[in-house]
Tab-separated table of C-alpha atoms in Angstrom:
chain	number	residue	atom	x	y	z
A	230	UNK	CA	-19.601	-19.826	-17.003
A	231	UNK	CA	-18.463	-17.173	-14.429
A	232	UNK	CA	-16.338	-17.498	-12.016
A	233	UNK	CA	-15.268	-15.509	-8.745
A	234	UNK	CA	-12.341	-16.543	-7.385
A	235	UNK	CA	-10.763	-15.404	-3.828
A	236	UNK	CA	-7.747	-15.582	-2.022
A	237	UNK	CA	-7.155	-14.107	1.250
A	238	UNK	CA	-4.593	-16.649	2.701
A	239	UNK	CA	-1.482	-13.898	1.965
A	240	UNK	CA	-0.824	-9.861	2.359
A	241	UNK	CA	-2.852	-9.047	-0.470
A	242	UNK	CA	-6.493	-9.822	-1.032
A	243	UNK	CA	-6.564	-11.480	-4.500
A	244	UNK	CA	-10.058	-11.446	-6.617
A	245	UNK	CA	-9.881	-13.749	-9.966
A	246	UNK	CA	-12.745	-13.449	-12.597
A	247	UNK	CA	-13.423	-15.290	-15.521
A	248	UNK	CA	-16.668	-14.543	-17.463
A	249	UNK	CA	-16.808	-16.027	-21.104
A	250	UNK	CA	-13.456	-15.736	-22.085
A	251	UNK	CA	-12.902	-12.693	-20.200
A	252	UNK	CA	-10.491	-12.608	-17.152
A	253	UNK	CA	-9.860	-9.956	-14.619
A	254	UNK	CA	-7.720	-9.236	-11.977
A	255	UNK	CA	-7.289	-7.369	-8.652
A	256	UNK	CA	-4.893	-6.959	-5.856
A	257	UNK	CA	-5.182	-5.114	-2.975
A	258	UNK	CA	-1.698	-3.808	-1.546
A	259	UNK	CA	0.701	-5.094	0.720
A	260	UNK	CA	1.113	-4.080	4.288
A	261	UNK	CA	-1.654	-4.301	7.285
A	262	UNK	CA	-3.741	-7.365	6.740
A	263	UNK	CA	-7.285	-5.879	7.416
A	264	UNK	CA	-8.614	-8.362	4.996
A	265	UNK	CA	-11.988	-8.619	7.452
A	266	UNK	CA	-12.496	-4.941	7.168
A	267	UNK	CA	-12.349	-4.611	3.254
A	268	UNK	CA	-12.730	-7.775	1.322
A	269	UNK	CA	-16.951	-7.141	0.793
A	270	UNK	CA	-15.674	-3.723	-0.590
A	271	UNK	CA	-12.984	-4.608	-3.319
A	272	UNK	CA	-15.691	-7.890	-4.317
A	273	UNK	CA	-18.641	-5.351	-4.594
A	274	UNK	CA	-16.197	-2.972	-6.661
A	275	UNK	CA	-14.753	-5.487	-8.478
A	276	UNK	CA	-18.166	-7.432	-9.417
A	277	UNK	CA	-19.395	-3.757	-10.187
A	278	UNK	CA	-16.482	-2.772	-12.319
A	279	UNK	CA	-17.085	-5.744	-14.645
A	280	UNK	CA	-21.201	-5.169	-14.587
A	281	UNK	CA	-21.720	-8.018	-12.439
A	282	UNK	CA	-23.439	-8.695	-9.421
A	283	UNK	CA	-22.968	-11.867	-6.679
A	284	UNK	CA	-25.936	-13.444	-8.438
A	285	UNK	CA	-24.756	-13.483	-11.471
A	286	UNK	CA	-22.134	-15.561	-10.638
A	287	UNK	CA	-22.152	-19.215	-11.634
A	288	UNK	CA	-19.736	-20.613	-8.632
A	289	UNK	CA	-17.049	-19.778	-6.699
A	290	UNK	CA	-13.006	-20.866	-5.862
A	291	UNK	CA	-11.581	-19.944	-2.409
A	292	UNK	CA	-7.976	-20.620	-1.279
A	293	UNK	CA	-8.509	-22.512	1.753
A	294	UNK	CA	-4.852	-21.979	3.414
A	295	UNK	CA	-2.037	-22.913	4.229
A	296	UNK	CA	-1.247	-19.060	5.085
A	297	UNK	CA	-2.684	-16.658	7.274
A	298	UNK	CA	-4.736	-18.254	10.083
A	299	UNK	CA	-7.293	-14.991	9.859
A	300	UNK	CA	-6.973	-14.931	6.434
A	301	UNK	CA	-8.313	-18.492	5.396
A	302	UNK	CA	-11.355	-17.876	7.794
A	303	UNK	CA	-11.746	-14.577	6.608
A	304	UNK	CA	-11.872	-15.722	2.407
A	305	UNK	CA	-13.383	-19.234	4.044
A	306	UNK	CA	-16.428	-17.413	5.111
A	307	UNK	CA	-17.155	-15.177	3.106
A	308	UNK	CA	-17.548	-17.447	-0.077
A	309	UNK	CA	-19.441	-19.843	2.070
A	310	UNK	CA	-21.832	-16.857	2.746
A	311	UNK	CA	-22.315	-16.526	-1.542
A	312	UNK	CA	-23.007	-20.265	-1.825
A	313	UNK	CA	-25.331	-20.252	0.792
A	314	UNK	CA	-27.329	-17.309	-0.190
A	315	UNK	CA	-26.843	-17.977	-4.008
A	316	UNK	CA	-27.231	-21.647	-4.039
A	317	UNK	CA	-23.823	-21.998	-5.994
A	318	UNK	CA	-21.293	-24.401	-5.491
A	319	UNK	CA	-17.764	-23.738	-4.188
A	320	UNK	CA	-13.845	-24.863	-5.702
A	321	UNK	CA	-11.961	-25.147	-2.796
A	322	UNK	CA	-7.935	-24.667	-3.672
A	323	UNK	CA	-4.870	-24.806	-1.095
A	324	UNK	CA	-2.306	-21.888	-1.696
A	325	UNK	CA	-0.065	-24.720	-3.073
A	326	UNK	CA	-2.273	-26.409	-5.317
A	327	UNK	CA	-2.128	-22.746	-7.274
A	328	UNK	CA	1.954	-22.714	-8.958
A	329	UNK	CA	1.813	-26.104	-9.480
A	330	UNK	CA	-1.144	-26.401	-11.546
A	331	UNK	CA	0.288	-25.714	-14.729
A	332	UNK	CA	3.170	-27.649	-13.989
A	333	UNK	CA	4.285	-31.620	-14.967
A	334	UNK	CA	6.383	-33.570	-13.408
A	335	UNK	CA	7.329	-33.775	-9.795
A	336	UNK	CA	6.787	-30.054	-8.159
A	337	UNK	CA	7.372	-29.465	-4.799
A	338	UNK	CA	5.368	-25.954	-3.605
A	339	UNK	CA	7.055	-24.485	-0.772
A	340	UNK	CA	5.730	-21.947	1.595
A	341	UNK	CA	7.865	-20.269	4.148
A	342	UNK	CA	6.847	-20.548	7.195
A	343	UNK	CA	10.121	-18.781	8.955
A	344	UNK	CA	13.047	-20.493	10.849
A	345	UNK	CA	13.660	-22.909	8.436
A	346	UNK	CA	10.237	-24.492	8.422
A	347	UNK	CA	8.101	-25.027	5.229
A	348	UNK	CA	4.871	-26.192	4.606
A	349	UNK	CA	4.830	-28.154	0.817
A	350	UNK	CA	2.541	-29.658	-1.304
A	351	UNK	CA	4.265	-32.316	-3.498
A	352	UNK	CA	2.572	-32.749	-6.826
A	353	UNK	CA	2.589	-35.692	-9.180
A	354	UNK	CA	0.306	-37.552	-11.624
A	355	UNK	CA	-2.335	-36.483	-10.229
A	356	UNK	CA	-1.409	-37.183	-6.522
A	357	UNK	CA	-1.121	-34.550	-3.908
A	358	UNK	CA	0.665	-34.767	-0.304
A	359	UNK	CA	0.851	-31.942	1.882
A	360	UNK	CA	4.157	-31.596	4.887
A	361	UNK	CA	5.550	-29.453	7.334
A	362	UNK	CA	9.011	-30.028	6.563
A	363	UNK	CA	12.651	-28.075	7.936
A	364	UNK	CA	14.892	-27.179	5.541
A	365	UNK	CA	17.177	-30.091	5.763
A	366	UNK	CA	14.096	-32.386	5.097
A	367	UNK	CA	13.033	-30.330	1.990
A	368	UNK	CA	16.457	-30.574	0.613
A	369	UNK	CA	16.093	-34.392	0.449
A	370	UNK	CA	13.355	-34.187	-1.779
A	371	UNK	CA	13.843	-34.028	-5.696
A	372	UNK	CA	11.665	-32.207	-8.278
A	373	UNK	CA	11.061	-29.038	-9.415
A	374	UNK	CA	10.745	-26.396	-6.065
A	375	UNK	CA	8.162	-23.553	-6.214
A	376	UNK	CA	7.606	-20.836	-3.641
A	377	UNK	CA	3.967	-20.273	-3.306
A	378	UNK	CA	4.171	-16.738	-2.558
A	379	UNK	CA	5.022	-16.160	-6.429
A	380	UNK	CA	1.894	-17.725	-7.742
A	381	UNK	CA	-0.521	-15.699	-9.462
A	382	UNK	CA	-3.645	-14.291	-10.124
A	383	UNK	CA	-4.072	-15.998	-13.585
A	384	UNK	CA	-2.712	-19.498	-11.854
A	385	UNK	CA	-5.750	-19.010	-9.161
A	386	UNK	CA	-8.032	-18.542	-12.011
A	387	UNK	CA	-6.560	-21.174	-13.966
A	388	UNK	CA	-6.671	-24.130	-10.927
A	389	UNK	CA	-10.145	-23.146	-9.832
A	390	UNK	CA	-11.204	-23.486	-13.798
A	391	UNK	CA	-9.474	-26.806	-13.778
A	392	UNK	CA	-10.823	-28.123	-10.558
A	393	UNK	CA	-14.833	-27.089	-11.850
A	394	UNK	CA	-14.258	-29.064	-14.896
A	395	UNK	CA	-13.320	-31.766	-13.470
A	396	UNK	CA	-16.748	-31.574	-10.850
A	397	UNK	CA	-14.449	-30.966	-7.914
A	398	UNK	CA	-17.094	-28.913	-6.459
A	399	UNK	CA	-18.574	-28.547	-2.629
A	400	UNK	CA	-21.101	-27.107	-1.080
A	401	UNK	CA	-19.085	-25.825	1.412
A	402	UNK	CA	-15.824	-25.288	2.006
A	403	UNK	CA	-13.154	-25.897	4.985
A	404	UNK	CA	-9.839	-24.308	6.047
A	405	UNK	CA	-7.349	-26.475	5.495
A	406	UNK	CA	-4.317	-25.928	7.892
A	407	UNK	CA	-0.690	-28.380	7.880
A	408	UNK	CA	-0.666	-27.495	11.677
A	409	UNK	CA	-2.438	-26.375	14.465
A	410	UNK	CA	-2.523	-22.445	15.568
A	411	UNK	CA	0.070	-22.194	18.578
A	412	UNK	CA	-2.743	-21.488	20.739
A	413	UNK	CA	-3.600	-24.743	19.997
A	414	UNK	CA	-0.189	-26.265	20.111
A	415	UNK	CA	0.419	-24.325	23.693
A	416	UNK	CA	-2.646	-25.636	25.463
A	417	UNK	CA	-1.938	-29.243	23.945
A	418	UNK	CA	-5.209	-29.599	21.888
């Protein structure tokens, strides 16, 4: 089975492979998100580097947000583009599905979303809820706290594996947001 993960949602572009049991890893570096400009050029280099093409590829795992609101559509598309022109299927993932996958027990996954606002996935036996929460309401829940922006690479390759052996596949795949853009908040849609 090989797999071609992707996540887009943060400052680096994040490329997962798995091929046999052979991983890989790339990220781009921090700093001006121009994700849209060179995300088909890392993939082709990346695919290339390991001798494989898009075709080859058996299916493919996409973080789907919460994070950067040009960043989800940007990794969103793109793998929706493979599947469609492959005929592959798709893993979608949320940013805070990926620390917590390894984990048991309560985990909360937090993700700062500045002045004291969060968004969190709270993970347990199998169940999954998803908040906006302020600090003072995160404090009031117990478990073990994550930050998202610490996951990595290997957990994205690891949660996507996970997810496809379980069948959690789709043929294509949606951003998933905790809250709408403020454009959308500001013209009360």
């Amino acid at each position: 089975m090989i797999l071609l993960a992707i996540d887009t949602t943060a400052e680096s572009i994040i490329l997962a492979l798995k091929k046999d049991d052979k991983e890989d890893f790339f990220v781009s570096e921090k700093g001006a998100k121009k994700h849209n400009s060179v995300l088909l050029r890392h993939i082709d280099e990346f695919l290339a580097k390991n001798g494989l093409t898009i075709r080859d590829l058996d299916y493919f795992g996409v973080v789907v947000g919460p994070g950067s609101f040009t960043g989800i559509r940007v990794g969103v598309a793109t793998v929706n583009a493979f599947a469609f022109a492959t005929g592959k299927k798709i893993v979608e993932i949320t940013s805070l599905e990926i620390p917590a996958c390894r984990e048991n027990g309560k985990t909360i996954v937090t993700l700062d979303c500045r002045h004291g606002n969060y968004y969190c996935g709270i993970f347990e036996d199998g169940k999954k809820e998803y908040l906006a929460l302020n600090e003072a309401e995160l404090a009031s829940y117990e478990g073990k706290k994550l930050k998202a922006e610490e996951s990595k690479p290997s957990d994205l390759l690891y949660c996507c594996e996970e997810k496809a052996r379980k069948g959690e596949f789709c043929s294509q795949a949606k951003p998933f947001y905790l809250k709408k853009s403020s454009a959308e908040r500001e013209k009360g849609l």
